[in-house]
Short mmCIF file of N, CA and C in Angstrom, two decimals:
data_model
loop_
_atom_site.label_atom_id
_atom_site.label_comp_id
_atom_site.label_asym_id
_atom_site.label_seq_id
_atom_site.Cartn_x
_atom_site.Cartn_y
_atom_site.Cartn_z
N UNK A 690 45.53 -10.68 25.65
CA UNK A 690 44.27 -10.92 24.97
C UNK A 690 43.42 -9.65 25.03
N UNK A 691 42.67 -8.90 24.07
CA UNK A 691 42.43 -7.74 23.65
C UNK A 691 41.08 -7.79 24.28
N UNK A 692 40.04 -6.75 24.65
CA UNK A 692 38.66 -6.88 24.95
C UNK A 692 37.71 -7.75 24.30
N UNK A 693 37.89 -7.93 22.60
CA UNK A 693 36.89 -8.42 21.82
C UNK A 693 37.37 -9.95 22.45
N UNK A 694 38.18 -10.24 22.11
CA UNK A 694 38.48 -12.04 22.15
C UNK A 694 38.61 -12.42 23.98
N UNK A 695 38.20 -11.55 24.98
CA UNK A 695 37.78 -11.86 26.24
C UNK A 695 36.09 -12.19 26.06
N UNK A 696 35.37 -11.40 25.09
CA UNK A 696 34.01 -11.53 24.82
C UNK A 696 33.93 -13.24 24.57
N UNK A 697 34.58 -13.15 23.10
CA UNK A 697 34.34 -14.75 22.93
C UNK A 697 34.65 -15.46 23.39
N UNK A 698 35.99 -15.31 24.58
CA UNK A 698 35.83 -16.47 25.32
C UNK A 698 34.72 -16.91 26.49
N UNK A 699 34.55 -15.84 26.66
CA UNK A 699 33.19 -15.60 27.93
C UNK A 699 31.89 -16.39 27.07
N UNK A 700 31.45 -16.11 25.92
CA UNK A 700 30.93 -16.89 25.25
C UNK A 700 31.53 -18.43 25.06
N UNK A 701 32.46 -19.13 24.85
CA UNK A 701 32.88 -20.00 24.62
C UNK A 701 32.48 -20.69 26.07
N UNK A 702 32.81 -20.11 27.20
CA UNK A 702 33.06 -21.03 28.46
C UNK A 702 31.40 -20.90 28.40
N UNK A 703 30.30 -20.16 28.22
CA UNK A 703 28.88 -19.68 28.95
C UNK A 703 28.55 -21.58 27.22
N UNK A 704 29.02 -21.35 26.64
CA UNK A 704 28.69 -22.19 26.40
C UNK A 704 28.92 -23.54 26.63
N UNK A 705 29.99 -23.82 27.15
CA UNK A 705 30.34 -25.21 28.08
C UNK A 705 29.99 -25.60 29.14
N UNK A 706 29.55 -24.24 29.60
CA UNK A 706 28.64 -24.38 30.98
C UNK A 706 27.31 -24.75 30.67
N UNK A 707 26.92 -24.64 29.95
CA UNK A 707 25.23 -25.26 29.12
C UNK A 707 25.50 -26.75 28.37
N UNK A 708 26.47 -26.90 29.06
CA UNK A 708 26.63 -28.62 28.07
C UNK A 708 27.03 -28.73 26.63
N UNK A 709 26.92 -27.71 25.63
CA UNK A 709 27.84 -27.44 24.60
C UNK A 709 29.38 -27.39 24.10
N UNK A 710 29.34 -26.97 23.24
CA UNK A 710 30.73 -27.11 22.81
C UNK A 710 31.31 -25.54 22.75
N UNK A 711 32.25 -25.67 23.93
CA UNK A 711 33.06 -24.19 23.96
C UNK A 711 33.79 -23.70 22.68
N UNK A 712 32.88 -22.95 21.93
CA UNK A 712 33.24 -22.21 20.90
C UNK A 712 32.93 -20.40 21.11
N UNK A 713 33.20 -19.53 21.15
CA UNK A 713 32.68 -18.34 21.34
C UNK A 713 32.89 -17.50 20.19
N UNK A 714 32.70 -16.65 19.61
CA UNK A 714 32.42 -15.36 18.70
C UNK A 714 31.43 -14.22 18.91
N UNK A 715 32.66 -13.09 18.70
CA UNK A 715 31.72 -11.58 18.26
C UNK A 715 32.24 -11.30 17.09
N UNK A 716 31.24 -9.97 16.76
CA UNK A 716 31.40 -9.23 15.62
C UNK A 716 31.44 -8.01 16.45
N UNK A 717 32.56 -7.30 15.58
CA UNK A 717 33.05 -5.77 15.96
C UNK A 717 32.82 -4.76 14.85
N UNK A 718 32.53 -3.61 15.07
CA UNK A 718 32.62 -2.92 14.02
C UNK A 718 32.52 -1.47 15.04
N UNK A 719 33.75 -0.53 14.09
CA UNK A 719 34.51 0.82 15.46
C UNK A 719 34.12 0.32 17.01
N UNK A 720 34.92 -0.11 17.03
CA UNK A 720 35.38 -0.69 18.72
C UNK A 720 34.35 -1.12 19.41
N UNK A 721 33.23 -1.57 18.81
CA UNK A 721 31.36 -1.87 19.48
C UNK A 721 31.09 -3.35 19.08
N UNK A 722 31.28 -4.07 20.08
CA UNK A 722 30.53 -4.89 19.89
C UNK A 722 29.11 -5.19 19.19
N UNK A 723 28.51 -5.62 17.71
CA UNK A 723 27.02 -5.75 17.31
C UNK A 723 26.83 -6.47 17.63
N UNK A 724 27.19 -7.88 18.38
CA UNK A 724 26.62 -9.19 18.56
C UNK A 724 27.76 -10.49 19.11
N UNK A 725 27.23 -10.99 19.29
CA UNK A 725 28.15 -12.17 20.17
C UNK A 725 27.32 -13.30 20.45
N UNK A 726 28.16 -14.63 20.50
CA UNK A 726 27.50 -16.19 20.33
C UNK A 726 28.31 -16.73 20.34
N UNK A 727 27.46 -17.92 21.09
CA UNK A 727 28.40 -19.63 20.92
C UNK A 727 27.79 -20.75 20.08
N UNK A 728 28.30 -21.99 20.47
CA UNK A 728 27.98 -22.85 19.71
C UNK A 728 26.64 -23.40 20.53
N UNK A 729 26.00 -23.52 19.89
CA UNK A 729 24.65 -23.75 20.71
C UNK A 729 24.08 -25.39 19.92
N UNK A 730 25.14 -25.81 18.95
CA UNK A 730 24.53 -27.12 18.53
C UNK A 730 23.88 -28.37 19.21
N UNK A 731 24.43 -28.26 20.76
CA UNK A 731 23.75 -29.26 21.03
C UNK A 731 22.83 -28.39 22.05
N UNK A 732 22.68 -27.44 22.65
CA UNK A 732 21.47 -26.67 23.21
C UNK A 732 20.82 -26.96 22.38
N UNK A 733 20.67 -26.37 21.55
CA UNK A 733 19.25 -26.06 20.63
C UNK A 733 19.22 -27.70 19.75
N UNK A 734 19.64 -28.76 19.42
CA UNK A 734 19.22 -29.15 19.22
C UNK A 734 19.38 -28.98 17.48
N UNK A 735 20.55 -27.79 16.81
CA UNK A 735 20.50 -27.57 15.23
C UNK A 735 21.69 -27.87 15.18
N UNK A 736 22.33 -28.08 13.96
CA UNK A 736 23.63 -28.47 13.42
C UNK A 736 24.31 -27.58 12.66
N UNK A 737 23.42 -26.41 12.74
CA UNK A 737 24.46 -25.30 12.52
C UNK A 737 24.55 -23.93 13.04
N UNK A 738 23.50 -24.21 14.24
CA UNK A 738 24.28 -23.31 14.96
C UNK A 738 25.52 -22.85 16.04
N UNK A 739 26.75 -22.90 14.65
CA UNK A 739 28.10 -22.75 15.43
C UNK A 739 28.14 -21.71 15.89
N UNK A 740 29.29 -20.93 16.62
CA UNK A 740 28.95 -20.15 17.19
C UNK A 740 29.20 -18.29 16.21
N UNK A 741 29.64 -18.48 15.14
CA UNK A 741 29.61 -17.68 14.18
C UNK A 741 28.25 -17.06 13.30
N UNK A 742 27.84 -18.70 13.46
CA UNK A 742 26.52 -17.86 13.04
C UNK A 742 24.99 -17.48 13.84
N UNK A 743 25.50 -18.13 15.39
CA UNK A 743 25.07 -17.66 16.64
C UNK A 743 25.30 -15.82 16.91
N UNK A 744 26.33 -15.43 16.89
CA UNK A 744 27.09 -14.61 16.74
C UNK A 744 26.53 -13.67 15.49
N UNK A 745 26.52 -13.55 14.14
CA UNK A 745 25.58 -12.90 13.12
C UNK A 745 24.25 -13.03 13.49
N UNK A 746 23.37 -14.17 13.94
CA UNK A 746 22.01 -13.76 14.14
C UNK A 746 22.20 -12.95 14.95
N UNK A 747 22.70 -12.80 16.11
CA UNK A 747 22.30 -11.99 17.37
C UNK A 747 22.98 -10.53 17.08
N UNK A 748 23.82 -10.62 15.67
CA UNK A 748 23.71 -8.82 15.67
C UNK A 748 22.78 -8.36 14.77
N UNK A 749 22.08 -9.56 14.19
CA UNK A 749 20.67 -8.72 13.48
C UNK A 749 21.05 -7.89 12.17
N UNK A 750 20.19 -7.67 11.78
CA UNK A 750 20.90 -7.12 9.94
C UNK A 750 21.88 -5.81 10.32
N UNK A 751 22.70 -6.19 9.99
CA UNK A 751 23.64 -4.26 10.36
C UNK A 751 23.73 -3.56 9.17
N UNK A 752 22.84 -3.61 7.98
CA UNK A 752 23.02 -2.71 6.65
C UNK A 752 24.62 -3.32 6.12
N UNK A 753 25.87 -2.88 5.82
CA UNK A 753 27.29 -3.37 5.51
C UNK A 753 27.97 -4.02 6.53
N UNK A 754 28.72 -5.30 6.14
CA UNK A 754 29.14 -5.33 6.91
C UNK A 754 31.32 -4.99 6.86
N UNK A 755 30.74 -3.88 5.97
CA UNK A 755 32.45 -3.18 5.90
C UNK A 755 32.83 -2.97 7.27
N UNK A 756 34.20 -2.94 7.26
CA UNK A 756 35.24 -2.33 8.39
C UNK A 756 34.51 -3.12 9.60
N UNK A 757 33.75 -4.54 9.78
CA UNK A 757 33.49 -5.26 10.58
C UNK A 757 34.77 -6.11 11.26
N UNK A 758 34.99 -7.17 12.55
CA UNK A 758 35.84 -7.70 12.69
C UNK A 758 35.27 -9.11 12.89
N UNK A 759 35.56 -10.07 12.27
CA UNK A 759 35.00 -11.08 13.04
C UNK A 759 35.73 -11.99 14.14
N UNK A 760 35.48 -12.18 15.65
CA UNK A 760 36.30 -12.82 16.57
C UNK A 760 35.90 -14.42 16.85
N UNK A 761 36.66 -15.12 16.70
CA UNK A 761 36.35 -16.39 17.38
C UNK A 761 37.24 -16.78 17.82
N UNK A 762 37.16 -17.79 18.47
CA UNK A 762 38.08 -18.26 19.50
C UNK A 762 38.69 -19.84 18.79
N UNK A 763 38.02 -20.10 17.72
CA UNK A 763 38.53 -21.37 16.94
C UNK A 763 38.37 -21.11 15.67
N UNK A 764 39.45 -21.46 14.98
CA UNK A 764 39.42 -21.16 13.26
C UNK A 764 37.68 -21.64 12.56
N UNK A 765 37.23 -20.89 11.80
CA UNK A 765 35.93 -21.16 11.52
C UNK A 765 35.84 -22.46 10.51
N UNK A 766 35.20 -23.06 10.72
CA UNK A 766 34.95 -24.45 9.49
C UNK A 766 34.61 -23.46 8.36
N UNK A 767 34.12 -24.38 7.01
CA UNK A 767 33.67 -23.95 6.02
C UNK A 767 32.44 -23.40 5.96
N UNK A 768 31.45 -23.76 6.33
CA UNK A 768 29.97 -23.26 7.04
C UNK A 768 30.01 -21.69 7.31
N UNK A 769 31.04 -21.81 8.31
CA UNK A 769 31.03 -20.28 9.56
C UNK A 769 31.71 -19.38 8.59
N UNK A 770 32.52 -20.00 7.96
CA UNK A 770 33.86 -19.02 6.74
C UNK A 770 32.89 -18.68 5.43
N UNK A 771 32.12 -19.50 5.14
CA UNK A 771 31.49 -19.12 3.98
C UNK A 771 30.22 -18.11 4.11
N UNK A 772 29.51 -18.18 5.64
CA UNK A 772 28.96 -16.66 5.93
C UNK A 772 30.02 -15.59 6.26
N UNK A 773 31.44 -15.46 6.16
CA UNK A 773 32.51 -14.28 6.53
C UNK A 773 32.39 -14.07 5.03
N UNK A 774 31.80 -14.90 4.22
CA UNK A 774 32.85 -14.35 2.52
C UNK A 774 31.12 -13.70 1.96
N UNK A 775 30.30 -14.46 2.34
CA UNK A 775 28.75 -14.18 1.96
C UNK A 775 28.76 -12.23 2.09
N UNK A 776 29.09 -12.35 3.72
CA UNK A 776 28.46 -11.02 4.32
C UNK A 776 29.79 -10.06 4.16
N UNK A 777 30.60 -10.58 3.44
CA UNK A 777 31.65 -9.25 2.90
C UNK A 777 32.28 -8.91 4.18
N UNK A 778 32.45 -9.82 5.05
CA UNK A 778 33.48 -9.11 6.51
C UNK A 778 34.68 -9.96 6.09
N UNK A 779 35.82 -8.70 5.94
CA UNK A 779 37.08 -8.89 5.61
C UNK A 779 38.23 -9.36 6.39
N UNK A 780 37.68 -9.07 7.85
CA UNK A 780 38.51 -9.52 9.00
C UNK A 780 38.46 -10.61 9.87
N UNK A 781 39.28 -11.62 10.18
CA UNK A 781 38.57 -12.75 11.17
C UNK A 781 39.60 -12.74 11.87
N UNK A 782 39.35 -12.35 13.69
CA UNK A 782 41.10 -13.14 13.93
C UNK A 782 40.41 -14.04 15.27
N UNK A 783 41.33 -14.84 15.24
CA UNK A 783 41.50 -16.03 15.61
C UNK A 783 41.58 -16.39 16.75
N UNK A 784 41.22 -17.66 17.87
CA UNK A 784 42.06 -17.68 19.05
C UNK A 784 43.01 -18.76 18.73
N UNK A 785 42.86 -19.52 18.04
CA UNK A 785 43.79 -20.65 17.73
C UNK A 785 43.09 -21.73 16.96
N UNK A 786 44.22 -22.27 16.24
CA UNK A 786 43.78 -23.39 15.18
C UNK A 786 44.79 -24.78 15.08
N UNK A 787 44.86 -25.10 16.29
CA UNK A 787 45.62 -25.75 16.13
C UNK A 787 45.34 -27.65 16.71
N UNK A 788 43.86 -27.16 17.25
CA UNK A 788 42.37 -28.16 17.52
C UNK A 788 42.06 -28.31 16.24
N UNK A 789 41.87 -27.41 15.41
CA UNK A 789 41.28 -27.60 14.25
C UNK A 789 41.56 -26.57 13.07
N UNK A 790 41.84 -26.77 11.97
CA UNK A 790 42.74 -25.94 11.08
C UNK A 790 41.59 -25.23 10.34
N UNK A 791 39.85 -25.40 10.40
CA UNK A 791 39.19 -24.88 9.88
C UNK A 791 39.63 -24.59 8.17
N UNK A 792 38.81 -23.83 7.86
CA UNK A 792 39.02 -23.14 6.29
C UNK A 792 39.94 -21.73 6.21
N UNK A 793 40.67 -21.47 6.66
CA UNK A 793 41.75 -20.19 6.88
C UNK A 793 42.32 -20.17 5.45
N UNK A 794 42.38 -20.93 4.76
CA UNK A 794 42.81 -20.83 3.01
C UNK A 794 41.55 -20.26 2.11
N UNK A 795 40.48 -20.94 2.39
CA UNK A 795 39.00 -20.54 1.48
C UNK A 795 39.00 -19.05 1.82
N UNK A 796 39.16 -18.65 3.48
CA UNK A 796 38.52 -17.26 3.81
C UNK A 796 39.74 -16.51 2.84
N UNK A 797 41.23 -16.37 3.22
CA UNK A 797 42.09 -15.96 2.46
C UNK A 797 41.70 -15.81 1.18
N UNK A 798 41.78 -16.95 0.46
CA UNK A 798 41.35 -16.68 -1.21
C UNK A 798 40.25 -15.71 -1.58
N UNK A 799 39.61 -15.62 -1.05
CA UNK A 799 38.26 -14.81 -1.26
C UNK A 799 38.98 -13.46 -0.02
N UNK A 800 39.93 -12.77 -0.27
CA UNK A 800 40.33 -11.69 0.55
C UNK A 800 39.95 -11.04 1.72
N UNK A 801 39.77 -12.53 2.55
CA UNK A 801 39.85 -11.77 3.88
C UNK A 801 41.18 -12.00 5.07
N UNK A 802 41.47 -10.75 6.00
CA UNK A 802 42.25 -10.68 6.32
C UNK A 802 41.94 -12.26 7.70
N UNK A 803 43.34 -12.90 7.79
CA UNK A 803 42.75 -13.70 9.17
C UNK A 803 44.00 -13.76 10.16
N UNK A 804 43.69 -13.83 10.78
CA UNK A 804 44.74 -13.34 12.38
C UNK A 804 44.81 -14.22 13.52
N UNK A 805 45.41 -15.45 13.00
CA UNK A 805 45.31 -16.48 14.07
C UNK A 805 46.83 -16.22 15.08
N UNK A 806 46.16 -15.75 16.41
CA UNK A 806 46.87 -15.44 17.83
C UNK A 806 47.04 -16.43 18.29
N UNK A 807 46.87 -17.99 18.10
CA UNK A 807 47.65 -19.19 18.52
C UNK A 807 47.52 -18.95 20.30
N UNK A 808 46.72 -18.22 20.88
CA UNK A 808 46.56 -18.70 22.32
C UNK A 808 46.19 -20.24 22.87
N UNK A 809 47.56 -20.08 24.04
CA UNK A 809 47.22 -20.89 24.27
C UNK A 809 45.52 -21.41 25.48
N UNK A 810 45.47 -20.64 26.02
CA UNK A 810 43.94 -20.64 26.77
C UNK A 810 43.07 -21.34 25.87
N UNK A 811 43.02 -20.45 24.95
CA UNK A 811 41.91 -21.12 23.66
C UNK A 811 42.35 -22.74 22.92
N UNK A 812 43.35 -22.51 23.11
CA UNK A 812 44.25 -24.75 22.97
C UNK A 812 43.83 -25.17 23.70
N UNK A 813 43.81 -24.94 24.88
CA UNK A 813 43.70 -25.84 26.19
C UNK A 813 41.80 -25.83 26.16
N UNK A 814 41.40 -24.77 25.93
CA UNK A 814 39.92 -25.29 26.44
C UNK A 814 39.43 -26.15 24.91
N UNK A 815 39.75 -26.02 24.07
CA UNK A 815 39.61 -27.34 23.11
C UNK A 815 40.00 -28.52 23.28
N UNK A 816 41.20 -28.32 23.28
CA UNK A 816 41.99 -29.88 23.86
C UNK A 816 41.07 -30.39 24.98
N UNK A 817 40.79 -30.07 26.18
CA UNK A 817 40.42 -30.51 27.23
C UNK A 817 38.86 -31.30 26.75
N UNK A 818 38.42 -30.42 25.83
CA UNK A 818 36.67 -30.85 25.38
C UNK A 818 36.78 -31.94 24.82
N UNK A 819 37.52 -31.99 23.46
CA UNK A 819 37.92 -32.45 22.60
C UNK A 819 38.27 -34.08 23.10
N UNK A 820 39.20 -34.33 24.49
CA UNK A 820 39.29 -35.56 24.92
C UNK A 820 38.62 -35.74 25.30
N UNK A 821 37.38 -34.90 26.05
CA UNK A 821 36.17 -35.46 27.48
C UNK A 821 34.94 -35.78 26.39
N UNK A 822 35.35 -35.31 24.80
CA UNK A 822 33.93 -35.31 23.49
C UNK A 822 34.12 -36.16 22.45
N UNK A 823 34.94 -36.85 22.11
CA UNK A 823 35.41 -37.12 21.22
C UNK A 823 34.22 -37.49 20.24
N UNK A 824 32.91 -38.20 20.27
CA UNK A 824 31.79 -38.10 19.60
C UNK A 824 31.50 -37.05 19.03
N UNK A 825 31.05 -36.29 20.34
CA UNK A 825 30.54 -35.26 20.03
C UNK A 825 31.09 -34.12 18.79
N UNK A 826 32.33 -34.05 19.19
CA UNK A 826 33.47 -33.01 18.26
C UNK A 826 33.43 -33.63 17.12
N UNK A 827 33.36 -35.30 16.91
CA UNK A 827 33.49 -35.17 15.45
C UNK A 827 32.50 -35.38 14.97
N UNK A 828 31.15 -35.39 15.19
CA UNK A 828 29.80 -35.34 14.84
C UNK A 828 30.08 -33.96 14.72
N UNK A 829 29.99 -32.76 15.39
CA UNK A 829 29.94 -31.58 14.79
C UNK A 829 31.31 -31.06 13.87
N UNK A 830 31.95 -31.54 13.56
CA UNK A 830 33.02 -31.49 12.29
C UNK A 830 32.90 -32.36 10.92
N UNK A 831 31.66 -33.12 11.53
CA UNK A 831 31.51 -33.99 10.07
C UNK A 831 32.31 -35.02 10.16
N UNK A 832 32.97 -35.71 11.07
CA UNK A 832 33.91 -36.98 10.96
C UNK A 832 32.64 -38.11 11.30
#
């Protein structure tokens, strides 16, 4: 597991440790972290702040977002994928999708590259939520 996707998981767990839903994401651009976030939906109390777009607020306007990377640790829903296609970042890779298959076809069609690494770490800390949440997870998936 590479430096960026240790970020989001560190995000993912800092958010399970706050009673949330372990989701984590950064944004990269030349080997620098601009920003990093979790899912803060049930912290804060909003329904969309997943952790992608936790993750874009907290890098603040960056002028382009060419030759950006985007990291998460769970395939992005349609929400989180449709700010990757908004803000022109071509890259998303993945920790695994196999909790949830997200929009990985929408981001594709609209040409971005996506890089799902199928870890298992990132299975297991879904799976594990996922049985101890089952409300919760599908209230924030829309079920």
């Amino acid at each position: 597991m590479d430096e960026f996707m240790k970020a989001a998981m560190a995000e993912a767990k800092q958010g399970k440790k706050e009673g949330g839903i372990p989701i984590g994401s950064v944004l990269v651009k030349n080997g620098k972290i601009l920003g990093q976030g979790h899912n803060k939906r049930v912290q804060d109390d909003d329904p969309v702040t997943h952790a992608e777009i936790d993750c874009l607020r907290n890098a603040g306007r960056v002028g382009s977002y060419k030759n950006t990377t985007l990291y998460s640790t769970l395939m992005p829903c349609y929400l989180c994928a449709g700010a990757v296609v908004q803000f022109g970042i071509k890259k998303v890779i993945v920790g695994e999708s196999r909790t949830f298959p997200g929009a990985k076809e929408f981001m594709v069609s609209h040409g971005v590259e996506v890089i799902d690494l199928n870890l298992d770490e990132c299975e297991q800390m879904m799976s594990e939520f996922i049985a101890a949440n089952p409300q919760l997870w599908h209230e924030d998936i829309g079920k």
